[in-house]
């Protein structure tokens, strides 16, 4: 009897002890932070920067450049310790929003164009104008328009990571020939004819994976919309200067997508595949083309079977009859940028700014460019022979194209969510283009009234 | 001394309970109170908050998308009550018969999916449903039922049923274990007596097992409602509420509002809405079920 009682007591004490420990573990984390900031007041002492980002070391163009630059920075600044946390793209987006909501952003992090407004309005990020203006060589090293997604008035609210198109058409030359199309269509009507011919040959004309909801909007509608409406319309929408989503030009752009759906231009499981799965159909030569951004260039180069890769050509969406937009534009831009926490000051802030500089230096850009990436800064000396065939084809195409805004980078998250899930609804036929335009306009007006 | 073992002093009770209770308050009660508070604000995360009173709730009541997702929750709940508890009951009844062999083995196999992560289940079933490489379409093709092949997760008319199947499949084992436990507490003599009286198979199930399990079934239904009102992970992984809004559930809608549209205030309002509606439905079901047996 006595024995069992003793065991019970010991067990109970162990349980309580465990709970206390877990509580203490939580406390410890919060207790450490003030200590750090008091340390940083002494300028010469060691600095620790927390850095959360989405560059997993996966050998992609962007992660090569990133880690190269980070290592150079570490060598040049031995007194700075960087506590990194690398997450995958989608996880990162969720995490950074959650951290922002809790007011616990790391010292250095990555933000999307659409996060700028909420973060800035909440005082969590600050303009980088002073830092940029005090180092004009740095400021001038960026390509034209690199800051567009992160400018609010004159304020620059982020250092762009890269500048790339979000809407390219990858097509299989051989399949096009087989269907009797010897040249990529010159205008939208020809494009629709081509779709019909490909369909008649038994191919899926366009493979698309819209499960993540952004693909149709980001990679197709942003450019196609511009062909119909012209860029002025979008600027007017963004700055709330009177344009409406119910304007006939925009509705026509939605109708054009609706028409493609009705022509069975897409695979029937468009809404349950994601953008990685969409390319499988293309690699298997079941589909003739797909729409995706510049990032897909290095992916296709690495993944596609040799015969498919050799037959792959790049194009942009052809002009539409009567459209107000220019024929040589492509939606694109920076999309994502590096930013630092607005609470940083003194030597810690300087160290963070230095880190931003390192992440837009040639050490960052050159390896990226050579692997087929799209750095945001001008790169003067790089080894052109390292470029893949597809990347060279893109360089040719890029000579003539001009970037126009991507909807989901510059419009508010609320409007984008309505637009993106509305497009899914339209594709499955539960929403007409006119109704969808009305729904987007409704959300747009509701936000203005707040 | 012996008395001390069974009846500890009240301060010992309090001492042992204090920490777990504090912990519970910290992880359950506090967030609930905070959600109630946030639901009264227009808040996009961060320090800037604007008090808007009950206008979020007024918006919620008019929000057709929210009621659509509530309807989807109700459909899923009904399917799961019939599917999970129904199938579990049939299986449990089978386990009492002598016809079924290797009972331990069956029980383990049926219970196995319960311990799998919802995310893994979601991915597996997305693959099963895949149009090109999915095993479901492959089987249909192999047995000559090609006419039944559908874009399982793309057709807005059937997607809500498609996403319910994995949910049902996963939790049958859970209810089976609950029902088995209470079946085993029924004295063997009752079954023996029933057999002598000639009540076998179907009759035994209806007239003996069902009434004796009534209380357990009621608890199971309640668990099932509570679980399915907050269903999230499976749907998030398989469709994200899509295509469009056709498989949107309340928790997914709250998530979209909070973390995609940056409306954390309204997202909190939705979660309070989930709480209220779930409690209402549970109370309603208790009323309905209580009426039957009395």
mmCIF file with all atom_site columns, N, CA, C and O in Angstrom, chain A residues 1 5 12 16 20 23 94 97 100-101 122 211 213 268-269 271-272 413-414 417 421 424-425 428 443 446, chain B residues 2 19 23 43-48 59 131 154 156 237-238 240 243-245 255-256 259-263:
data_model
loop_
_atom_site.group_PDB
_atom_site.id
_atom_site.type_symbol
_atom_site.label_atom_id
_atom_site.label_alt_id
_atom_site.label_comp_id
_atom_site.label_asym_id
_atom_site.label_entity_id
_atom_site.label_seq_id
_atom_site.pdbx_PDB_ins_code
_atom_site.Cartn_x
_atom_site.Cartn_y
_atom_site.Cartn_z
_atom_site.occupancy
_atom_site.B_iso_or_equiv
_atom_site.pdbx_formal_charge
_atom_site.auth_seq_id
_atom_site.auth_comp_id
_atom_site.auth_asym_id
_atom_site.auth_atom_id
_atom_site.pdbx_PDB_model_num
ATOM 1   N N  . UNK A 1 1   ? 0.842   -1.207 0.000   1.00 0.00 ? 1   UNK A N  1
ATOM 2   C CA . UNK A 1 1   ? 0.000   0.000  0.000   1.00 0.00 ? 1   UNK A CA 1
ATOM 3   C C  . UNK A 1 1   ? 0.869   1.246  0.000   1.00 0.00 ? 1   UNK A C  1
ATOM 4   O O  . UNK A 1 1   ? 0.721   2.117  -0.834  1.00 0.00 ? 1   UNK A O  1
ATOM 5   N N  . UNK A 1 5   ? 1.395   4.199  -2.966  1.00 0.00 ? 5   UNK A N  1
ATOM 6   C CA . UNK A 1 5   ? 1.148   5.607  -2.692  1.00 0.00 ? 5   UNK A CA 1
ATOM 7   C C  . UNK A 1 5   ? 2.374   6.443  -3.062  1.00 0.00 ? 5   UNK A C  1
ATOM 8   O O  . UNK A 1 5   ? 2.267   7.517  -3.653  1.00 0.00 ? 5   UNK A O  1
ATOM 9   N N  . UNK A 1 12  ? 2.868   12.052 -9.748  1.00 0.00 ? 12  UNK A N  1
ATOM 10  C CA . UNK A 1 12  ? 2.209   13.359 -9.726  1.00 0.00 ? 12  UNK A CA 1
ATOM 11  C C  . UNK A 1 12  ? 3.226   14.478 -9.769  1.00 0.00 ? 12  UNK A C  1
ATOM 12  O O  . UNK A 1 12  ? 3.086   15.451 -10.517 1.00 0.00 ? 12  UNK A O  1
ATOM 13  N N  . UNK A 1 16  ? 3.634   17.417 -12.656 1.00 0.00 ? 16  UNK A N  1
ATOM 14  C CA . UNK A 1 16  ? 3.649   18.847 -12.349 1.00 0.00 ? 16  UNK A CA 1
ATOM 15  C C  . UNK A 1 16  ? 4.965   19.472 -12.806 1.00 0.00 ? 16  UNK A C  1
ATOM 16  O O  . UNK A 1 16  ? 4.993   20.534 -13.416 1.00 0.00 ? 16  UNK A O  1
ATOM 17  N N  . UNK A 1 20  ? 5.573   22.597 -15.319 1.00 0.00 ? 20  UNK A N  1
ATOM 18  C CA . UNK A 1 20  ? 6.332   23.789 -14.939 1.00 0.00 ? 20  UNK A CA 1
ATOM 19  C C  . UNK A 1 20  ? 7.429   24.039 -15.960 1.00 0.00 ? 20  UNK A C  1
ATOM 20  O O  . UNK A 1 20  ? 7.635   25.166 -16.408 1.00 0.00 ? 20  UNK A O  1
ATOM 21  N N  . UNK A 1 23  ? 6.128   25.514 -19.111 1.00 0.00 ? 23  UNK A N  1
ATOM 22  C CA . UNK A 1 23  ? 5.809   26.928 -18.902 1.00 0.00 ? 23  UNK A CA 1
ATOM 23  C C  . UNK A 1 23  ? 7.083   27.771 -18.894 1.00 0.00 ? 23  UNK A C  1
ATOM 24  O O  . UNK A 1 23  ? 7.174   28.800 -19.526 1.00 0.00 ? 23  UNK A O  1
ATOM 25  N N  . UNK A 1 94  ? 2.247   32.503 -45.421 1.00 0.00 ? 94  UNK A N  1
ATOM 26  C CA . UNK A 1 94  ? 1.375   32.383 -44.254 1.00 0.00 ? 94  UNK A CA 1
ATOM 27  C C  . UNK A 1 94  ? 2.090   32.852 -42.996 1.00 0.00 ? 94  UNK A C  1
ATOM 28  O O  . UNK A 1 94  ? 1.549   33.596 -42.193 1.00 0.00 ? 94  UNK A O  1
ATOM 29  N N  . UNK A 1 97  ? 2.662   36.683 -42.621 1.00 0.00 ? 97  UNK A N  1
ATOM 30  C CA . UNK A 1 97  ? 1.419   37.398 -42.313 1.00 0.00 ? 97  UNK A CA 1
ATOM 31  C C  . UNK A 1 97  ? 1.031   37.180 -40.849 1.00 0.00 ? 97  UNK A C  1
ATOM 32  O O  . UNK A 1 97  ? 0.544   38.093 -40.182 1.00 0.00 ? 97  UNK A O  1
ATOM 33  N N  . UNK A 1 100 ? 3.293   39.217 -38.667 1.00 0.00 ? 100 UNK A N  1
ATOM 34  C CA . UNK A 1 100 ? 2.917   40.623 -38.744 1.00 0.00 ? 100 UNK A CA 1
ATOM 35  C C  . UNK A 1 100 ? 1.691   40.881 -37.877 1.00 0.00 ? 100 UNK A C  1
ATOM 36  O O  . UNK A 1 100 ? 1.621   41.873 -37.151 1.00 0.00 ? 100 UNK A O  1
ATOM 37  N N  . UNK A 1 101 ? 0.733   39.956 -37.930 1.00 0.00 ? 101 UNK A N  1
ATOM 38  C CA . UNK A 1 101 ? -0.479  40.132 -37.138 1.00 0.00 ? 101 UNK A CA 1
ATOM 39  C C  . UNK A 1 101 ? -0.154  40.135 -35.649 1.00 0.00 ? 101 UNK A C  1
ATOM 40  O O  . UNK A 1 101 ? -0.769  40.853 -34.866 1.00 0.00 ? 101 UNK A O  1
ATOM 41  N N  . UNK A 1 122 ? 0.420   49.868 -40.568 1.00 0.00 ? 122 UNK A N  1
ATOM 42  C CA . UNK A 1 122 ? 0.558   49.455 -39.181 1.00 0.00 ? 122 UNK A CA 1
ATOM 43  C C  . UNK A 1 122 ? 1.901   49.866 -38.582 1.00 0.00 ? 122 UNK A C  1
ATOM 44  O O  . UNK A 1 122 ? 2.228   49.470 -37.469 1.00 0.00 ? 122 UNK A O  1
ATOM 45  N N  . UNK A 1 211 ? -5.260  25.451 -59.148 1.00 0.00 ? 211 UNK A N  1
ATOM 46  C CA . UNK A 1 211 ? -5.716  25.094 -57.806 1.00 0.00 ? 211 UNK A CA 1
ATOM 47  C C  . UNK A 1 211 ? -5.365  26.189 -56.803 1.00 0.00 ? 211 UNK A C  1
ATOM 48  O O  . UNK A 1 211 ? -6.133  26.499 -55.906 1.00 0.00 ? 211 UNK A O  1
ATOM 49  N N  . UNK A 1 213 ? -5.372  29.178 -57.305 1.00 0.00 ? 213 UNK A N  1
ATOM 50  C CA . UNK A 1 213 ? -6.256  30.302 -57.652 1.00 0.00 ? 213 UNK A CA 1
ATOM 51  C C  . UNK A 1 213 ? -5.564  31.483 -58.314 1.00 0.00 ? 213 UNK A C  1
ATOM 52  O O  . UNK A 1 213 ? -6.226  32.350 -58.865 1.00 0.00 ? 213 UNK A O  1
ATOM 53  N N  . UNK A 1 268 ? -9.568  19.601 -68.406 1.00 0.00 ? 268 UNK A N  1
ATOM 54  C CA . UNK A 1 268 ? -10.811 19.694 -67.631 1.00 0.00 ? 268 UNK A CA 1
ATOM 55  C C  . UNK A 1 268 ? -10.558 19.739 -66.131 1.00 0.00 ? 268 UNK A C  1
ATOM 56  O O  . UNK A 1 268 ? -11.418 20.159 -65.372 1.00 0.00 ? 268 UNK A O  1
ATOM 57  N N  . UNK A 1 269 ? -9.354  19.315 -65.681 1.00 0.00 ? 269 UNK A N  1
ATOM 58  C CA . UNK A 1 269 ? -9.098  19.367 -64.234 1.00 0.00 ? 269 UNK A CA 1
ATOM 59  C C  . UNK A 1 269 ? -8.279  20.600 -63.853 1.00 0.00 ? 269 UNK A C  1
ATOM 60  O O  . UNK A 1 269 ? -7.483  20.560 -62.928 1.00 0.00 ? 269 UNK A O  1
ATOM 61  N N  . UNK A 1 271 ? -8.880  23.197 -62.164 1.00 0.00 ? 271 UNK A N  1
ATOM 62  C CA . UNK A 1 271 ? -8.943  23.732 -60.805 1.00 0.00 ? 271 UNK A CA 1
ATOM 63  C C  . UNK A 1 271 ? -8.460  22.771 -59.728 1.00 0.00 ? 271 UNK A C  1
ATOM 64  O O  . UNK A 1 271 ? -8.501  23.092 -58.547 1.00 0.00 ? 271 UNK A O  1
ATOM 65  N N  . UNK A 1 272 ? -8.023  21.572 -60.102 1.00 0.00 ? 272 UNK A N  1
ATOM 66  C CA . UNK A 1 272 ? -7.495  20.705 -59.049 1.00 0.00 ? 272 UNK A CA 1
ATOM 67  C C  . UNK A 1 272 ? -6.013  20.397 -59.244 1.00 0.00 ? 272 UNK A C  1
ATOM 68  O O  . UNK A 1 272 ? -5.425  19.681 -58.449 1.00 0.00 ? 272 UNK A O  1
ATOM 69  N N  . UNK A 1 413 ? -5.378  42.742 -51.140 1.00 0.00 ? 413 UNK A N  1
ATOM 70  C CA . UNK A 1 413 ? -5.613  41.303 -50.993 1.00 0.00 ? 413 UNK A CA 1
ATOM 71  C C  . UNK A 1 413 ? -7.100  40.933 -51.073 1.00 0.00 ? 413 UNK A C  1
ATOM 72  O O  . UNK A 1 413 ? -7.450  39.884 -51.585 1.00 0.00 ? 413 UNK A O  1
ATOM 73  N N  . UNK A 1 414 ? -7.967  41.823 -50.572 1.00 0.00 ? 414 UNK A N  1
ATOM 74  C CA . UNK A 1 414 ? -9.398  41.518 -50.588 1.00 0.00 ? 414 UNK A CA 1
ATOM 75  C C  . UNK A 1 414 ? -9.941  41.425 -51.996 1.00 0.00 ? 414 UNK A C  1
ATOM 76  O O  . UNK A 1 414 ? -10.629 40.469 -52.364 1.00 0.00 ? 414 UNK A O  1
ATOM 77  N N  . UNK A 1 417 ? -8.605  38.299 -53.739 1.00 0.00 ? 417 UNK A N  1
ATOM 78  C CA . UNK A 1 417 ? -9.242  37.042 -53.337 1.00 0.00 ? 417 UNK A CA 1
ATOM 79  C C  . UNK A 1 417 ? -10.577 36.881 -54.059 1.00 0.00 ? 417 UNK A C  1
ATOM 80  O O  . UNK A 1 417 ? -10.901 35.805 -54.569 1.00 0.00 ? 417 UNK A O  1
ATOM 81  N N  . UNK A 1 421 ? -10.947 33.733 -56.716 1.00 0.00 ? 421 UNK A N  1
ATOM 82  C CA . UNK A 1 421 ? -11.902 32.627 -56.577 1.00 0.00 ? 421 UNK A CA 1
ATOM 83  C C  . UNK A 1 421 ? -13.063 32.818 -57.537 1.00 0.00 ? 421 UNK A C  1
ATOM 84  O O  . UNK A 1 421 ? -13.658 31.841 -57.985 1.00 0.00 ? 421 UNK A O  1
ATOM 85  N N  . UNK A 1 424 ? -12.162 31.138 -60.716 1.00 0.00 ? 424 UNK A N  1
ATOM 86  C CA . UNK A 1 424 ? -12.445 29.693 -60.628 1.00 0.00 ? 424 UNK A CA 1
ATOM 87  C C  . UNK A 1 424 ? -13.924 29.433 -60.869 1.00 0.00 ? 424 UNK A C  1
ATOM 88  O O  . UNK A 1 424 ? -14.299 28.529 -61.598 1.00 0.00 ? 424 UNK A O  1
ATOM 89  N N  . UNK A 1 425 ? -14.763 30.265 -60.233 1.00 0.00 ? 425 UNK A N  1
ATOM 90  C CA . UNK A 1 425 ? -16.205 30.106 -60.416 1.00 0.00 ? 425 UNK A CA 1
ATOM 91  C C  . UNK A 1 425 ? -16.586 30.256 -61.884 1.00 0.00 ? 425 UNK A C  1
ATOM 92  O O  . UNK A 1 425 ? -17.427 29.529 -62.395 1.00 0.00 ? 425 UNK A O  1
ATOM 93  N N  . UNK A 1 428 ? -15.675 27.166 -63.935 1.00 0.00 ? 428 UNK A N  1
ATOM 94  C CA . UNK A 1 428 ? -16.574 26.019 -63.787 1.00 0.00 ? 428 UNK A CA 1
ATOM 95  C C  . UNK A 1 428 ? -17.993 26.377 -64.174 1.00 0.00 ? 428 UNK A C  1
ATOM 96  O O  . UNK A 1 428 ? -18.889 25.551 -64.090 1.00 0.00 ? 428 UNK A O  1
ATOM 97  N N  . UNK A 1 443 ? -16.545 44.508 -54.062 1.00 0.00 ? 443 UNK A N  1
ATOM 98  C CA . UNK A 1 443 ? -15.514 44.430 -53.030 1.00 0.00 ? 443 UNK A CA 1
ATOM 99  C C  . UNK A 1 443 ? -14.623 45.671 -53.085 1.00 0.00 ? 443 UNK A C  1
ATOM 100 O O  . UNK A 1 443 ? -14.248 46.233 -52.058 1.00 0.00 ? 443 UNK A O  1
ATOM 101 N N  . UNK A 1 446 ? -16.479 48.486 -51.546 1.00 0.00 ? 446 UNK A N  1
ATOM 102 C CA . UNK A 1 446 ? -16.638 48.283 -50.104 1.00 0.00 ? 446 UNK A CA 1
ATOM 103 C C  . UNK A 1 446 ? -15.368 48.714 -49.362 1.00 0.00 ? 446 UNK A C  1
ATOM 104 O O  . UNK A 1 446 ? -15.429 49.326 -48.299 1.00 0.00 ? 446 UNK A O  1
ATOM 105 N N  . UNK B 2 2   ? -5.155  5.232  5.106   1.00 0.00 ? 2   UNK B N  1
ATOM 106 C CA . UNK B 2 2   ? -5.865  4.805  3.895   1.00 0.00 ? 2   UNK B CA 1
ATOM 107 C C  . UNK B 2 2   ? -6.834  5.874  3.424   1.00 0.00 ? 2   UNK B C  1
ATOM 108 O O  . UNK B 2 2   ? -6.973  6.124  2.242   1.00 0.00 ? 2   UNK B O  1
ATOM 109 N N  . UNK B 2 19  ? -1.959  24.178 -12.014 1.00 0.00 ? 19  UNK B N  1
ATOM 110 C CA . UNK B 2 19  ? -1.187  24.363 -13.233 1.00 0.00 ? 19  UNK B CA 1
ATOM 111 C C  . UNK B 2 19  ? -1.952  23.944 -14.492 1.00 0.00 ? 19  UNK B C  1
ATOM 112 O O  . UNK B 2 19  ? -2.036  24.717 -15.449 1.00 0.00 ? 19  UNK B O  1
ATOM 113 N N  . UNK B 2 23  ? -2.965  26.404 -17.463 1.00 0.00 ? 23  UNK B N  1
ATOM 114 C CA . UNK B 2 23  ? -2.571  26.066 -18.834 1.00 0.00 ? 23  UNK B CA 1
ATOM 115 C C  . UNK B 2 23  ? -3.786  26.089 -19.760 1.00 0.00 ? 23  UNK B C  1
ATOM 116 O O  . UNK B 2 23  ? -3.747  26.656 -20.854 1.00 0.00 ? 23  UNK B O  1
ATOM 117 N N  . UNK B 2 43  ? -9.465  45.245 -38.282 1.00 0.00 ? 43  UNK B N  1
ATOM 118 C CA . UNK B 2 43  ? -8.068  45.009 -37.930 1.00 0.00 ? 43  UNK B CA 1
ATOM 119 C C  . UNK B 2 43  ? -7.364  44.220 -39.015 1.00 0.00 ? 43  UNK B C  1
ATOM 120 O O  . UNK B 2 43  ? -7.841  43.162 -39.408 1.00 0.00 ? 43  UNK B O  1
ATOM 121 N N  . UNK B 2 44  ? -6.244  44.738 -39.502 1.00 0.00 ? 44  UNK B N  1
ATOM 122 C CA . UNK B 2 44  ? -5.513  44.012 -40.540 1.00 0.00 ? 44  UNK B CA 1
ATOM 123 C C  . UNK B 2 44  ? -4.228  43.428 -39.981 1.00 0.00 ? 44  UNK B C  1
ATOM 124 O O  . UNK B 2 44  ? -3.315  43.133 -40.727 1.00 0.00 ? 44  UNK B O  1
ATOM 125 N N  . UNK B 2 45  ? -4.155  43.233 -38.671 1.00 0.00 ? 45  UNK B N  1
ATOM 126 C CA . UNK B 2 45  ? -2.928  42.733 -38.052 1.00 0.00 ? 45  UNK B CA 1
ATOM 127 C C  . UNK B 2 45  ? -2.079  43.922 -37.668 1.00 0.00 ? 45  UNK B C  1
ATOM 128 O O  . UNK B 2 45  ? -2.154  44.973 -38.289 1.00 0.00 ? 45  UNK B O  1
ATOM 129 N N  . UNK B 2 46  ? -1.268  43.764 -36.652 1.00 0.00 ? 46  UNK B N  1
ATOM 130 C CA . UNK B 2 46  ? -0.413  44.870 -36.250 1.00 0.00 ? 46  UNK B CA 1
ATOM 131 C C  . UNK B 2 46  ? -1.122  45.814 -35.300 1.00 0.00 ? 46  UNK B C  1
ATOM 132 O O  . UNK B 2 46  ? -2.240  45.551 -34.860 1.00 0.00 ? 46  UNK B O  1
ATOM 133 N N  . UNK B 2 47  ? -0.463  46.909 -34.966 1.00 0.00 ? 47  UNK B N  1
ATOM 134 C CA . UNK B 2 47  ? -0.967  47.765 -33.883 1.00 0.00 ? 47  UNK B CA 1
ATOM 135 C C  . UNK B 2 47  ? -2.196  48.615 -34.240 1.00 0.00 ? 47  UNK B C  1
ATOM 136 O O  . UNK B 2 47  ? -2.910  49.057 -33.357 1.00 0.00 ? 47  UNK B O  1
ATOM 137 N N  . UNK B 2 48  ? -2.440  48.868 -35.536 1.00 0.00 ? 48  UNK B N  1
ATOM 138 C CA . UNK B 2 48  ? -3.535  49.773 -35.875 1.00 0.00 ? 48  UNK B CA 1
ATOM 139 C C  . UNK B 2 48  ? -4.874  49.027 -35.854 1.00 0.00 ? 48  UNK B C  1
ATOM 140 O O  . UNK B 2 48  ? -5.129  48.145 -36.668 1.00 0.00 ? 48  UNK B O  1
ATOM 141 N N  . UNK B 2 59  ? -22.377 42.453 -40.833 1.00 0.00 ? 59  UNK B N  1
ATOM 142 C CA . UNK B 2 59  ? -21.893 42.026 -42.142 1.00 0.00 ? 59  UNK B CA 1
ATOM 143 C C  . UNK B 2 59  ? -21.956 40.509 -42.285 1.00 0.00 ? 59  UNK B C  1
ATOM 144 O O  . UNK B 2 59  ? -22.333 39.976 -43.328 1.00 0.00 ? 59  UNK B O  1
ATOM 145 N N  . UNK B 2 131 ? -7.163  13.113 -62.244 1.00 0.00 ? 131 UNK B N  1
ATOM 146 C CA . UNK B 2 131 ? -7.789  12.637 -63.467 1.00 0.00 ? 131 UNK B CA 1
ATOM 147 C C  . UNK B 2 131 ? -6.856  11.785 -64.317 1.00 0.00 ? 131 UNK B C  1
ATOM 148 O O  . UNK B 2 131 ? -7.271  10.784 -64.903 1.00 0.00 ? 131 UNK B O  1
ATOM 149 N N  . UNK B 2 154 ? -13.261 18.890 -59.493 1.00 0.00 ? 154 UNK B N  1
ATOM 150 C CA . UNK B 2 154 ? -13.452 20.077 -60.313 1.00 0.00 ? 154 UNK B CA 1
ATOM 151 C C  . UNK B 2 154 ? -14.905 20.411 -60.566 1.00 0.00 ? 154 UNK B C  1
ATOM 152 O O  . UNK B 2 154 ? -15.230 21.511 -60.979 1.00 0.00 ? 154 UNK B O  1
ATOM 153 N N  . UNK B 2 156 ? -18.369 21.476 -59.516 1.00 0.00 ? 156 UNK B N  1
ATOM 154 C CA . UNK B 2 156 ? -18.946 22.095 -58.316 1.00 0.00 ? 156 UNK B CA 1
ATOM 155 C C  . UNK B 2 156 ? -20.133 21.328 -57.751 1.00 0.00 ? 156 UNK B C  1
ATOM 156 O O  . UNK B 2 156 ? -20.453 21.470 -56.577 1.00 0.00 ? 156 UNK B O  1
ATOM 157 N N  . UNK B 2 237 ? -6.134  21.206 -47.898 1.00 0.00 ? 237 UNK B N  1
ATOM 158 C CA . UNK B 2 237 ? -5.154  20.515 -48.726 1.00 0.00 ? 237 UNK B CA 1
ATOM 159 C C  . UNK B 2 237 ? -5.748  20.105 -50.070 1.00 0.00 ? 237 UNK B C  1
ATOM 160 O O  . UNK B 2 237 ? -5.123  20.272 -51.113 1.00 0.00 ? 237 UNK B O  1
ATOM 161 N N  . UNK B 2 238 ? -6.993  19.608 -50.046 1.00 0.00 ? 238 UNK B N  1
ATOM 162 C CA . UNK B 2 238 ? -7.527  19.046 -51.285 1.00 0.00 ? 238 UNK B CA 1
ATOM 163 C C  . UNK B 2 238 ? -7.992  20.102 -52.276 1.00 0.00 ? 238 UNK B C  1
ATOM 164 O O  . UNK B 2 238 ? -7.704  20.014 -53.456 1.00 0.00 ? 238 UNK B O  1
ATOM 165 N N  . UNK B 2 240 ? -8.769  23.753 -51.116 1.00 0.00 ? 240 UNK B N  1
ATOM 166 C CA . UNK B 2 240 ? -8.671  25.138 -50.647 1.00 0.00 ? 240 UNK B CA 1
ATOM 167 C C  . UNK B 2 240 ? -10.013 25.848 -50.697 1.00 0.00 ? 240 UNK B C  1
ATOM 168 O O  . UNK B 2 240 ? -10.066 27.061 -50.829 1.00 0.00 ? 240 UNK B O  1
ATOM 169 N N  . UNK B 2 243 ? -13.434 24.338 -56.323 1.00 0.00 ? 243 UNK B N  1
ATOM 170 C CA . UNK B 2 243 ? -13.295 25.455 -57.263 1.00 0.00 ? 243 UNK B CA 1
ATOM 171 C C  . UNK B 2 243 ? -14.291 26.570 -56.939 1.00 0.00 ? 243 UNK B C  1
ATOM 172 O O  . UNK B 2 243 ? -15.428 26.280 -56.602 1.00 0.00 ? 243 UNK B O  1
ATOM 173 N N  . UNK B 2 244 ? -13.819 27.784 -57.051 1.00 0.00 ? 244 UNK B N  1
ATOM 174 C CA . UNK B 2 244 ? -14.651 28.914 -56.657 1.00 0.00 ? 244 UNK B CA 1
ATOM 175 C C  . UNK B 2 244 ? -14.886 28.826 -55.173 1.00 0.00 ? 244 UNK B C  1
ATOM 176 O O  . UNK B 2 244 ? -13.953 28.785 -54.396 1.00 0.00 ? 244 UNK B O  1
ATOM 177 N N  . UNK B 2 245 ? -16.154 28.730 -54.769 1.00 0.00 ? 245 UNK B N  1
ATOM 178 C CA . UNK B 2 245 ? -16.458 28.601 -53.349 1.00 0.00 ? 245 UNK B CA 1
ATOM 179 C C  . UNK B 2 245 ? -17.217 27.319 -53.083 1.00 0.00 ? 245 UNK B C  1
ATOM 180 O O  . UNK B 2 245 ? -17.817 27.164 -52.028 1.00 0.00 ? 245 UNK B O  1
ATOM 181 N N  . UNK B 2 255 ? -10.138 31.377 -42.350 1.00 0.00 ? 255 UNK B N  1
ATOM 182 C CA . UNK B 2 255 ? -8.712  31.413 -42.682 1.00 0.00 ? 255 UNK B CA 1
ATOM 183 C C  . UNK B 2 255 ? -8.460  32.352 -43.859 1.00 0.00 ? 255 UNK B C  1
ATOM 184 O O  . UNK B 2 255 ? -7.575  33.195 -43.813 1.00 0.00 ? 255 UNK B O  1
ATOM 185 N N  . UNK B 2 256 ? -9.264  32.204 -44.927 1.00 0.00 ? 256 UNK B N  1
ATOM 186 C CA . UNK B 2 256 ? -9.086  33.058 -46.105 1.00 0.00 ? 256 UNK B CA 1
ATOM 187 C C  . UNK B 2 256 ? -9.216  34.524 -45.742 1.00 0.00 ? 256 UNK B C  1
ATOM 188 O O  . UNK B 2 256 ? -8.437  35.357 -46.191 1.00 0.00 ? 256 UNK B O  1
ATOM 189 N N  . UNK B 2 259 ? -6.004  35.441 -43.279 1.00 0.00 ? 259 UNK B N  1
ATOM 190 C CA . UNK B 2 259 ? -4.621  35.379 -43.713 1.00 0.00 ? 259 UNK B CA 1
ATOM 191 C C  . UNK B 2 259 ? -4.418  35.619 -45.192 1.00 0.00 ? 259 UNK B C  1
ATOM 192 O O  . UNK B 2 259 ? -3.299  35.814 -45.635 1.00 0.00 ? 259 UNK B O  1
ATOM 193 N N  . UNK B 2 260 ? -5.478  35.598 -45.998 1.00 0.00 ? 260 UNK B N  1
ATOM 194 C CA . UNK B 2 260 ? -5.295  35.921 -47.405 1.00 0.00 ? 260 UNK B CA 1
ATOM 195 C C  . UNK B 2 260 ? -5.772  37.338 -47.674 1.00 0.00 ? 260 UNK B C  1
ATOM 196 O O  . UNK B 2 260 ? -5.125  38.104 -48.366 1.00 0.00 ? 260 UNK B O  1
ATOM 197 N N  . UNK B 2 261 ? -6.910  37.695 -47.067 1.00 0.00 ? 261 UNK B N  1
ATOM 198 C CA . UNK B 2 261 ? -7.443  39.031 -47.316 1.00 0.00 ? 261 UNK B CA 1
ATOM 199 C C  . UNK B 2 261 ? -7.043  40.036 -46.229 1.00 0.00 ? 261 UNK B C  1
ATOM 200 O O  . UNK B 2 261 ? -7.449  41.182 -46.277 1.00 0.00 ? 261 UNK B O  1
ATOM 201 N N  . UNK B 2 262 ? -6.264  39.593 -45.238 1.00 0.00 ? 262 UNK B N  1
ATOM 202 C CA . UNK B 2 262 ? -5.808  40.478 -44.161 1.00 0.00 ? 262 UNK B CA 1
ATOM 203 C C  . UNK B 2 262 ? -6.939  41.106 -43.364 1.00 0.00 ? 262 UNK B C  1
ATOM 204 O O  . UNK B 2 262 ? -6.830  42.232 -42.909 1.00 0.00 ? 262 UNK B O  1
ATOM 205 N N  . UNK B 2 263 ? -8.084  40.407 -43.238 1.00 0.00 ? 263 UNK B N  1
ATOM 206 C CA . UNK B 2 263 ? -9.164  40.967 -42.426 1.00 0.00 ? 263 UNK B CA 1
ATOM 207 C C  . UNK B 2 263 ? -9.228  40.153 -41.148 1.00 0.00 ? 263 UNK B C  1
ATOM 208 O O  . UNK B 2 263 ? -10.093 39.293 -41.000 1.00 0.00 ? 263 UNK B O  1
#
